[in-house]
Short mmCIF file of C-alpha atoms and ligand atoms in Angstrom, two decimals:
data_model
loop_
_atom_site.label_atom_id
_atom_site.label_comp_id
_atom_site.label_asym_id
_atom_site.label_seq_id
_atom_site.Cartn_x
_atom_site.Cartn_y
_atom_site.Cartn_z
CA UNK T 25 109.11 116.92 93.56
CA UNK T 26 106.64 114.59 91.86
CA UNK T 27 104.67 112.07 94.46
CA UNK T 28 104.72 111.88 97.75
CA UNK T 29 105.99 108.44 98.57
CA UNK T 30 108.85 107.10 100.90
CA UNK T 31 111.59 106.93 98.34
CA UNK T 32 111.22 110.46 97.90
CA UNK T 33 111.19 111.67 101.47
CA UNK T 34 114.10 109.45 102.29
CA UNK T 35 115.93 109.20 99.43
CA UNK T 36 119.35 109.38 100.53
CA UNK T 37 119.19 106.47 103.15
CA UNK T 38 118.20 104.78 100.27
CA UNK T 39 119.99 102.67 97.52
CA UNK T 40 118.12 105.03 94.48
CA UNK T 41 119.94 107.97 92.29
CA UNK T 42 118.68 110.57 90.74
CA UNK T 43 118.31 108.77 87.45
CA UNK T 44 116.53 106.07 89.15
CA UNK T 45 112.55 105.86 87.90
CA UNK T 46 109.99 105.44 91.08
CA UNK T 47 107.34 103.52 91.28
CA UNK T 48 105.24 104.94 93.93
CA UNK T 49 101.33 104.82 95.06
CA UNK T 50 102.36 107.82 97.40
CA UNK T 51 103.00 105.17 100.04
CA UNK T 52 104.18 105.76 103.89
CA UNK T 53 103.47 109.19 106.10
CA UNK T 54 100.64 107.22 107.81
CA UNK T 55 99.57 108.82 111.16
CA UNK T 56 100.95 107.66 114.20
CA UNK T 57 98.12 108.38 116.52
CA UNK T 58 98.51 108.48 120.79
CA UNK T 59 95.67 106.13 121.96
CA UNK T 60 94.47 107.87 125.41
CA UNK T 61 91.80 105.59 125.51
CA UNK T 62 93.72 101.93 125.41
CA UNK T 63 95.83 103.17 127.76
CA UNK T 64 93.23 104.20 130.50
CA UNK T 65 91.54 101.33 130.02
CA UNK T 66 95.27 98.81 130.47
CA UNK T 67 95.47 101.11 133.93
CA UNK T 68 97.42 103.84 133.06
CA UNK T 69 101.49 104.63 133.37
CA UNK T 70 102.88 104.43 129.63
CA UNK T 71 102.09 106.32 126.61
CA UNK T 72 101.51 104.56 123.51
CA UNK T 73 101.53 105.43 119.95
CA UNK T 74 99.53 103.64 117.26
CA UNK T 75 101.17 103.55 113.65
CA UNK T 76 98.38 103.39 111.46
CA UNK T 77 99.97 101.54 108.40
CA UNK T 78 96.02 100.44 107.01
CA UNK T 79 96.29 103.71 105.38
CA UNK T 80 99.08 103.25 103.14
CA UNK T 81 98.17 103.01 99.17
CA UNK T 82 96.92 98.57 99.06
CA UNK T 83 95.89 98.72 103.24
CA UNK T 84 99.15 97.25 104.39
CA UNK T 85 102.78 98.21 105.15
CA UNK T 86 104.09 96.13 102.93
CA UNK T 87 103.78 99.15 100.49
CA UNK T 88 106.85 100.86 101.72
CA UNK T 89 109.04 97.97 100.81
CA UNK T 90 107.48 97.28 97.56
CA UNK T 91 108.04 100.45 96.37
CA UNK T 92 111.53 100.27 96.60
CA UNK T 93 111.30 96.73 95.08
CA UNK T 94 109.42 97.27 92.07
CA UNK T 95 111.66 100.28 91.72
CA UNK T 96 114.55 98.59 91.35
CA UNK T 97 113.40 95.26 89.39
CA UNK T 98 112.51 98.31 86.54
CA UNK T 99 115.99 99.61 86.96
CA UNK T 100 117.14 96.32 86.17
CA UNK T 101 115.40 95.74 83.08
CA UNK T 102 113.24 92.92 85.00
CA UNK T 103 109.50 92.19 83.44
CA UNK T 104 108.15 90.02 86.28
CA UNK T 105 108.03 90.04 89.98
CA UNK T 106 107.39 86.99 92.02
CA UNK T 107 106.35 86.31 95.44
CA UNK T 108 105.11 84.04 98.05
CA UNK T 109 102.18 85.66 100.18
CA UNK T 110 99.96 85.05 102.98
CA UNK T 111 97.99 88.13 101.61
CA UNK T 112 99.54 91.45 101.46
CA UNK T 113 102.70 90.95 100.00
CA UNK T 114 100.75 89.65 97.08
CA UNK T 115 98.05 92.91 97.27
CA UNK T 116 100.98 95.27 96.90
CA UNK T 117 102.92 93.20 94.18
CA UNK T 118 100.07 93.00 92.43
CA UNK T 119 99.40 97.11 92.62
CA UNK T 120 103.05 98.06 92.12
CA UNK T 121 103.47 95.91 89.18
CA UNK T 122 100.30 97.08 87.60
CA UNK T 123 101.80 100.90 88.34
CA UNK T 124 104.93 99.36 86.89
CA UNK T 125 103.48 97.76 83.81
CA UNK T 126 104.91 94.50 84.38
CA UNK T 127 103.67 90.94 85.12
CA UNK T 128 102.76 89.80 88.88
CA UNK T 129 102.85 85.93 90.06
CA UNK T 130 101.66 85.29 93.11
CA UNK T 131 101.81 81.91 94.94
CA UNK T 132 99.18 81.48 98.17
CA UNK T 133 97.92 79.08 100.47
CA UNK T 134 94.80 77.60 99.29
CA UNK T 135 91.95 78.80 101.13
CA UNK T 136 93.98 80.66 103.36
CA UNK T 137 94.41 84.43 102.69
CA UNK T 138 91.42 86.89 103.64
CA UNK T 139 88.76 87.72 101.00
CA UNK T 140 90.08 91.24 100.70
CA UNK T 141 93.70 90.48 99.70
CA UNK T 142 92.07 88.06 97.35
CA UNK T 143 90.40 90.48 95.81
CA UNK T 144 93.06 92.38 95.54
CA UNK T 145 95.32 90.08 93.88
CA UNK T 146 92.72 89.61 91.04
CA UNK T 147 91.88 93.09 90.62
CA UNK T 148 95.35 94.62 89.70
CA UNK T 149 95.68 91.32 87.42
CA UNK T 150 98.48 89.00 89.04
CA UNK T 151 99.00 85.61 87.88
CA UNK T 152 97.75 84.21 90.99
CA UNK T 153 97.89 80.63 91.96
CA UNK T 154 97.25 78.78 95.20
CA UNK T 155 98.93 76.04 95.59
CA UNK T 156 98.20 72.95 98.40
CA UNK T 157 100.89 73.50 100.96
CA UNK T 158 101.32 76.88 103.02
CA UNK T 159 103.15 80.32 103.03
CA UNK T 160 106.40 78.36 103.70
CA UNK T 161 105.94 76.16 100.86
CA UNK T 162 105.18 78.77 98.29
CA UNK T 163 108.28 80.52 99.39
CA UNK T 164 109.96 77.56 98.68
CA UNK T 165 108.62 77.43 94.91
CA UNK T 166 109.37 81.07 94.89
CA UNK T 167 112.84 80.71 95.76
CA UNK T 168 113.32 77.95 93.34
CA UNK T 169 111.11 80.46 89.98
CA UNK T 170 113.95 83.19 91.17
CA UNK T 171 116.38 80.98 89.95
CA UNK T 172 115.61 81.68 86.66
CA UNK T 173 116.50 85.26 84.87
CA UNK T 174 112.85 85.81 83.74
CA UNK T 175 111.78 86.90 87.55
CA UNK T 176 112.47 88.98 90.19
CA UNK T 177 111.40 87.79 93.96
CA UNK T 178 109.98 90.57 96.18
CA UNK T 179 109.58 89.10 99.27
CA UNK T 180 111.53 90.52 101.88
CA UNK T 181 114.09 88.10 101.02
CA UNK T 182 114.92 90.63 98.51
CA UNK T 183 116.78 93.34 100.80
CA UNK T 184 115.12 95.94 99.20
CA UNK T 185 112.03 95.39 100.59
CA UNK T 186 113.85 95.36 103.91
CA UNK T 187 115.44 98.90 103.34
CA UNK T 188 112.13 100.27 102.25
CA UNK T 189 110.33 99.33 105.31
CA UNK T 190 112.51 100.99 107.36
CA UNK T 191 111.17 104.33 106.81
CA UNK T 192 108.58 103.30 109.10
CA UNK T 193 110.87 103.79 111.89
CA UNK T 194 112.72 107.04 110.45
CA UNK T 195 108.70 108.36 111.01
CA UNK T 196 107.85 107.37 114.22
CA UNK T 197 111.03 109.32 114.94
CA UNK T 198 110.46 112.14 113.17
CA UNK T 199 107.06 112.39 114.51
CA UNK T 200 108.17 111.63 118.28
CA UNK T 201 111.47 113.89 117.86
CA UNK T 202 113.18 110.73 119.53
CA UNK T 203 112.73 106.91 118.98
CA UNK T 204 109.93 105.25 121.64
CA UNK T 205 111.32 103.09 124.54
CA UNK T 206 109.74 100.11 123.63
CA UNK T 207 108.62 99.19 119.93
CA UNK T 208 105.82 96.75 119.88
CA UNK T 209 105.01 94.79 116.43
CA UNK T 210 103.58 91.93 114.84
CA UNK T 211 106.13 88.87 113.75
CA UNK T 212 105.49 86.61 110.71
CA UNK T 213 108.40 86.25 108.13
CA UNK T 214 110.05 88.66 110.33
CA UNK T 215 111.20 91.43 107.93
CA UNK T 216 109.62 93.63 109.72
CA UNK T 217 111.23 93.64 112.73
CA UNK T 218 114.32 93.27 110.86
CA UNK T 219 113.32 96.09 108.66
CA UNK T 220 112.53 98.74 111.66
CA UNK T 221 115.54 98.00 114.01
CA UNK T 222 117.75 98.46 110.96
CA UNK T 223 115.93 101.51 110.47
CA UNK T 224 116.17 103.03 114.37
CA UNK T 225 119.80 102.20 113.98
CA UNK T 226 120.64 103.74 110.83
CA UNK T 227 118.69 107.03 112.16
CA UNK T 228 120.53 107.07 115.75
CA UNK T 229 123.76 107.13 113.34
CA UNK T 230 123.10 109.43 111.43
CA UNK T 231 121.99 112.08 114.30
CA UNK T 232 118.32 112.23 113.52
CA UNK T 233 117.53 110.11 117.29
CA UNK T 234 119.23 109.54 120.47
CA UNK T 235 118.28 106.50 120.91
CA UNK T 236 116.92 103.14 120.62
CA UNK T 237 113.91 101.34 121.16
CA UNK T 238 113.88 97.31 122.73
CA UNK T 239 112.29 95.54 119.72
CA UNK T 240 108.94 93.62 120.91
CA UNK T 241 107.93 91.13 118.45
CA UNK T 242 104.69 89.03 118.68
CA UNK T 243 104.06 85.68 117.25
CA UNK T 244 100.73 83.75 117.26
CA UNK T 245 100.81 80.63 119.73
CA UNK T 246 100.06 78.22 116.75
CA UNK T 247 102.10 79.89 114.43
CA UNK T 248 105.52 80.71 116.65
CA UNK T 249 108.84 78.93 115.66
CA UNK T 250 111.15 81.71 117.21
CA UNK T 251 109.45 81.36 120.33
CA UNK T 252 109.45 77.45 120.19
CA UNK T 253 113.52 77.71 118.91
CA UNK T 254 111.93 75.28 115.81
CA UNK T 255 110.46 75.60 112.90
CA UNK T 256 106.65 74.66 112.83
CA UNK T 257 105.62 72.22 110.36
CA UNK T 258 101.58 73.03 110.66
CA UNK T 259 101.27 76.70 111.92
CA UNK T 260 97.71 77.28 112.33
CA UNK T 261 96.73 80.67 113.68
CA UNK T 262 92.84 82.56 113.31
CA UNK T 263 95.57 85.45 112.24
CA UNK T 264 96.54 84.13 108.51
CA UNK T 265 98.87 87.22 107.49
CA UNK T 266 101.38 85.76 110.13
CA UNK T 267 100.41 81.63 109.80
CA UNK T 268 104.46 80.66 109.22
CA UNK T 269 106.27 78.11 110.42
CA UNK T 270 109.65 79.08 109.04
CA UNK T 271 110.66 83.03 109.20
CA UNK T 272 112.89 83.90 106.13
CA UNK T 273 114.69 86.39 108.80
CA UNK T 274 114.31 84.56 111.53
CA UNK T 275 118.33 85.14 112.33
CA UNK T 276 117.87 88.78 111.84
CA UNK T 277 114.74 89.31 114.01
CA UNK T 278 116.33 86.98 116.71
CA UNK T 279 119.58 89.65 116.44
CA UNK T 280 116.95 93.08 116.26
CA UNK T 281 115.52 91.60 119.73
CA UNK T 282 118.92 90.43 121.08
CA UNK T 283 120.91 93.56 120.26
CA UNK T 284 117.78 95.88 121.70
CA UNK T 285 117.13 94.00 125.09
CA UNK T 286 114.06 93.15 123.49
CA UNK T 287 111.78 90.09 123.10
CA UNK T 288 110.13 87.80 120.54
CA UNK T 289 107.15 86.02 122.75
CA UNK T 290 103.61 84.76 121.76
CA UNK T 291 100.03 84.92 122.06
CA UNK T 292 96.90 83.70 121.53
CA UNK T 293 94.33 83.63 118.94
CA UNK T 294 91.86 84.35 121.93
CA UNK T 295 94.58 87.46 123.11
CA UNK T 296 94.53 88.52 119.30
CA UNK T 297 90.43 88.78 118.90
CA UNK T 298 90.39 90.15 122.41
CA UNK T 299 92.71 92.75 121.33
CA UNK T 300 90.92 93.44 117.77
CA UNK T 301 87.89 94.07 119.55
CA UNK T 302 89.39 96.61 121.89
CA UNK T 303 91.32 98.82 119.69
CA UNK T 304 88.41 99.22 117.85
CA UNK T 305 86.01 99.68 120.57
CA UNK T 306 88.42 102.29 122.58
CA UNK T 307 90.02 103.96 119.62
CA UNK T 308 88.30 103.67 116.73
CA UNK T 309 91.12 101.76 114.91
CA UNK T 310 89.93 98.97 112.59
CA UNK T 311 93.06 96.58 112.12
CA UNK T 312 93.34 92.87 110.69
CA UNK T 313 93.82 90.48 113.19
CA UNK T 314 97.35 90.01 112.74
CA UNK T 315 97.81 93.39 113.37
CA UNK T 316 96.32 92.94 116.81
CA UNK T 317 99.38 90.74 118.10
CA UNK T 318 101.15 93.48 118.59
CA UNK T 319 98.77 94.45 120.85
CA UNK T 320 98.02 91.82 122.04
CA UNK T 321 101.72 91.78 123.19
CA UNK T 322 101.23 95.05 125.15
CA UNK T 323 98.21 94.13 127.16
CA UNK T 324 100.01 91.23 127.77
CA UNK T 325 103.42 92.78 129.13
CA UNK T 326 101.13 95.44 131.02
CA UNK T 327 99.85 92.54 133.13
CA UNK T 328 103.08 90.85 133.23
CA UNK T 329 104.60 94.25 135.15
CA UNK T 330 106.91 94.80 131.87
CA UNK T 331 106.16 98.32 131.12
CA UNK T 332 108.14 100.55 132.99
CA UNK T 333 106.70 103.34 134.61
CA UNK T 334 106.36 106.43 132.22
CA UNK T 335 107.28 104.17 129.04
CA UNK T 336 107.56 105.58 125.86
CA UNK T 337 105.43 102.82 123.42
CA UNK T 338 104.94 102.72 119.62
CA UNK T 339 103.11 99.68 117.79
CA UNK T 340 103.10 99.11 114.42
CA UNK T 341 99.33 98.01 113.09
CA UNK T 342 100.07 96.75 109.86
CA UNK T 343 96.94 96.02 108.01
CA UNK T 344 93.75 97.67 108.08
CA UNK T 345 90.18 95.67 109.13
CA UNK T 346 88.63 95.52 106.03
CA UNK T 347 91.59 93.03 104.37
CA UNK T 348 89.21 90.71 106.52
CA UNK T 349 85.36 91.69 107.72
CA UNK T 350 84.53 88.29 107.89
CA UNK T 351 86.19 87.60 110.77
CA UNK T 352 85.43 90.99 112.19
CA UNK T 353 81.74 90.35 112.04
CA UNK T 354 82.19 86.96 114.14
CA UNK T 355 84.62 89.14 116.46
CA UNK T 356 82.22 91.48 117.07
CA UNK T 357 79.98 89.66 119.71
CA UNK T 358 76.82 92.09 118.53
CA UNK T 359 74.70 91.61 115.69
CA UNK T 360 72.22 94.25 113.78
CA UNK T 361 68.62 93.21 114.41
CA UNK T 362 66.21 93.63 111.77
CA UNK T 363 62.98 95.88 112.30
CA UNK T 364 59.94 97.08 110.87
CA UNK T 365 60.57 100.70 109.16
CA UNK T 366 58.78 102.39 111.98
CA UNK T 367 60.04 104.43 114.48
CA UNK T 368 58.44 102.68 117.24
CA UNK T 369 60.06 99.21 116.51
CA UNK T 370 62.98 100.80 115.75
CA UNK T 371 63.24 102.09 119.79
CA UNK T 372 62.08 99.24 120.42
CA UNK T 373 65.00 97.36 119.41
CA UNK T 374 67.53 99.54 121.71
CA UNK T 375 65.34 99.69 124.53
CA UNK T 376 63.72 103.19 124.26
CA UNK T 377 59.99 103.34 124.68
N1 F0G S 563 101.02 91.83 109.80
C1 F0G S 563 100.47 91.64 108.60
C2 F0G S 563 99.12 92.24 108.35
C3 F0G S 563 101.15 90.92 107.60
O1 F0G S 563 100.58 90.75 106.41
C4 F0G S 563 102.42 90.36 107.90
C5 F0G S 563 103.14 89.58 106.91
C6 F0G S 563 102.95 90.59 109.18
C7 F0G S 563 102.23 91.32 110.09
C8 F0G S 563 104.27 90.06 109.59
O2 F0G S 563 105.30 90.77 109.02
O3 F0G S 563 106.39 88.93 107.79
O4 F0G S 563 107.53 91.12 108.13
O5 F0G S 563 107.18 89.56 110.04
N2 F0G S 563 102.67 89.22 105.80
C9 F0G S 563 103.42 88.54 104.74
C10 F0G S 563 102.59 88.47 103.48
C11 F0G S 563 104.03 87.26 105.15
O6 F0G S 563 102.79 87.56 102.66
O7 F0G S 563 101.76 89.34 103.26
P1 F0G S 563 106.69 90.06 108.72
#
């Protein structure tokens, strides 16, 4: 077996034959890791399981979906790949194409993506424009540049990246020999949550689970059309990877948390940093603060009395911290101090004589 990546390990729940030519950064099997510590410090009664997806191949998950996407626009015979981004969609085009030897556009929000998935974009050499309008406009553009045979969209409009995200459920299962009771994640465009029930569903049917999770997704208060039952003209959120005001699957995540006796619900940019800060203080777990919704969501259902005793919890982090140290230096409410290089000033500074 060359690489590592999800297509491989879950190659027949996917749409790829053995002819098929992967493009793969070794993507996915990203530790799902039991945080003791959060826990304790929400009061105790649930166990909860952190999916670490910071650690796949370009920091975020969309990697498992893009592998499947690029994949296929090569089977195709495609030379381009398109998308609309707040950030990461565009980091992981940009690195799958460049694995794929074909051309990347990428349409942004102006001033609105993190340094780091900037940076990223640039790097691996996309075509990368930002235009004056936000995510939902580009998408918009992007919809209109599919239209034409030159490019292939891989936003999670195309239901490939949809199927490839999935595996993120198949291994919180296979890690947790069951699904969790309650599945805790992040909603923007809402593929993902589209992309993991689909995923818990498919497994459950095919024996590998015995059950299924209710689907919790988390919007940011600014930025929350499902919750609001409209779209949001202006979504303004301090969380930019999930600042949309029009969810491409915004039927589809309304059926994952219909269909699971789950939730889509909100919170605050003040619940998000709060949340940032403490899963890195009690765990060690740098995430971006969209990530942190999720949660955000759980301390937040923890004081609302929604956890049932003994819950089983998993919660999708979906970008790592250093997509965006900016904001994680103003979250961090301490600063360094600067000292003379002497040992005395130095215990000085802490308090130590
Ligand atoms: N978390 C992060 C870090 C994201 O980048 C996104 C989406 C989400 C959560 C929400 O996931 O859209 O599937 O509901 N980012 C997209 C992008 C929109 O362009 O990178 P979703």
């Amino acid at each position: 077996m060359v690489g590592h990546g999800v297509i491989q390990r879950y190659r027949k729940f996917l749409p790829v034959s053995d002819e098929t030519c992967i493009i793969s950064l070794n993507e996915g099997n990203t530790p799902l890791i039991e945080s003791f510590n959060l826990v304790q410090a929400l009061g105790g009664g649930f166990r909860m399981f952190v999916k670490y997806e910071g650690l796949n191949p370009t920091a975020s998950f969309k990697d498992r979906g893009m592998t499947l996407a690029v994949t296929k626009a090569v089977e195709k015979g495609a030379r381009a790949i398109v998308c609309a981004s707040t950030g990461n969609t565009s980091a992981s085009a940009a690195a799958y194409a460049a694995r794929a030897g074909m051309t990347c556009l990428v349409l942004i929000p102006e001033g609105k993506i993190s340094y780091g998935k900037m940076a990223q974009a640039l790097i691996h050499g996309a075509k990368t424009i930002e235009i004056r309008g936000n995510f939902d406009d580009a998408l918009e553009l992007v919809r209109e540049l599919g239209l034409r045979d030159d490019f292939e969209i891989v936003n999670s409009i195309n239901p490939f990246r949809i199927q490839g995200q999935k595996t993120g459920a198949f291994e919180i299962c296979d890690v947790l020999g069951d699904a969790p009771d309650m599945h805790f994640l992040p909603v923007g465009n809402a593929g993902n949550i589209t992309s993991y029930w689909l995923g818990y569903r498919e497994y459950k049917e095919n024996g590998h689970s015995n059950s299924l999770p209710r689907m919790m997704g988390w919007q940011a208060e600014g930025a929350a059309p499902i919750v609001r039952g409209e779209p949001i003209e202006s979504p303004e959120t301090i969380a930019t990877a999930i600042r949309i005001g029009n969810p491409a699957s915004w039927d589809l995540a309304s059926r994952a948390s219909e269909e699971s006796s789950g939730a889509i619900d909100c919170v605050s940019d003040e619940e998000i940093l709060d949340a940032h800060r403490l899963l890195a203080r009690t765990e060690g777990l740098f995430v971006e603060p969209a990530s942190a919704a999720g949660i955000a969501g759980i301390v937040k259902s923890k004081a609302r009395g929604e956890i049932p005793e003994g819950s089983i919890l998993a919660v999708t982090v979906t970008g790592h911290g250093l997509k965006d140290p900016g904001i994680a230096i103003d979250n961090a409410n301490t600063k360094s101090v600067v000292v003379e290089s002497d040992i005395e000033s130095v215990l000085e500074a802490i308090g130590m004589e």
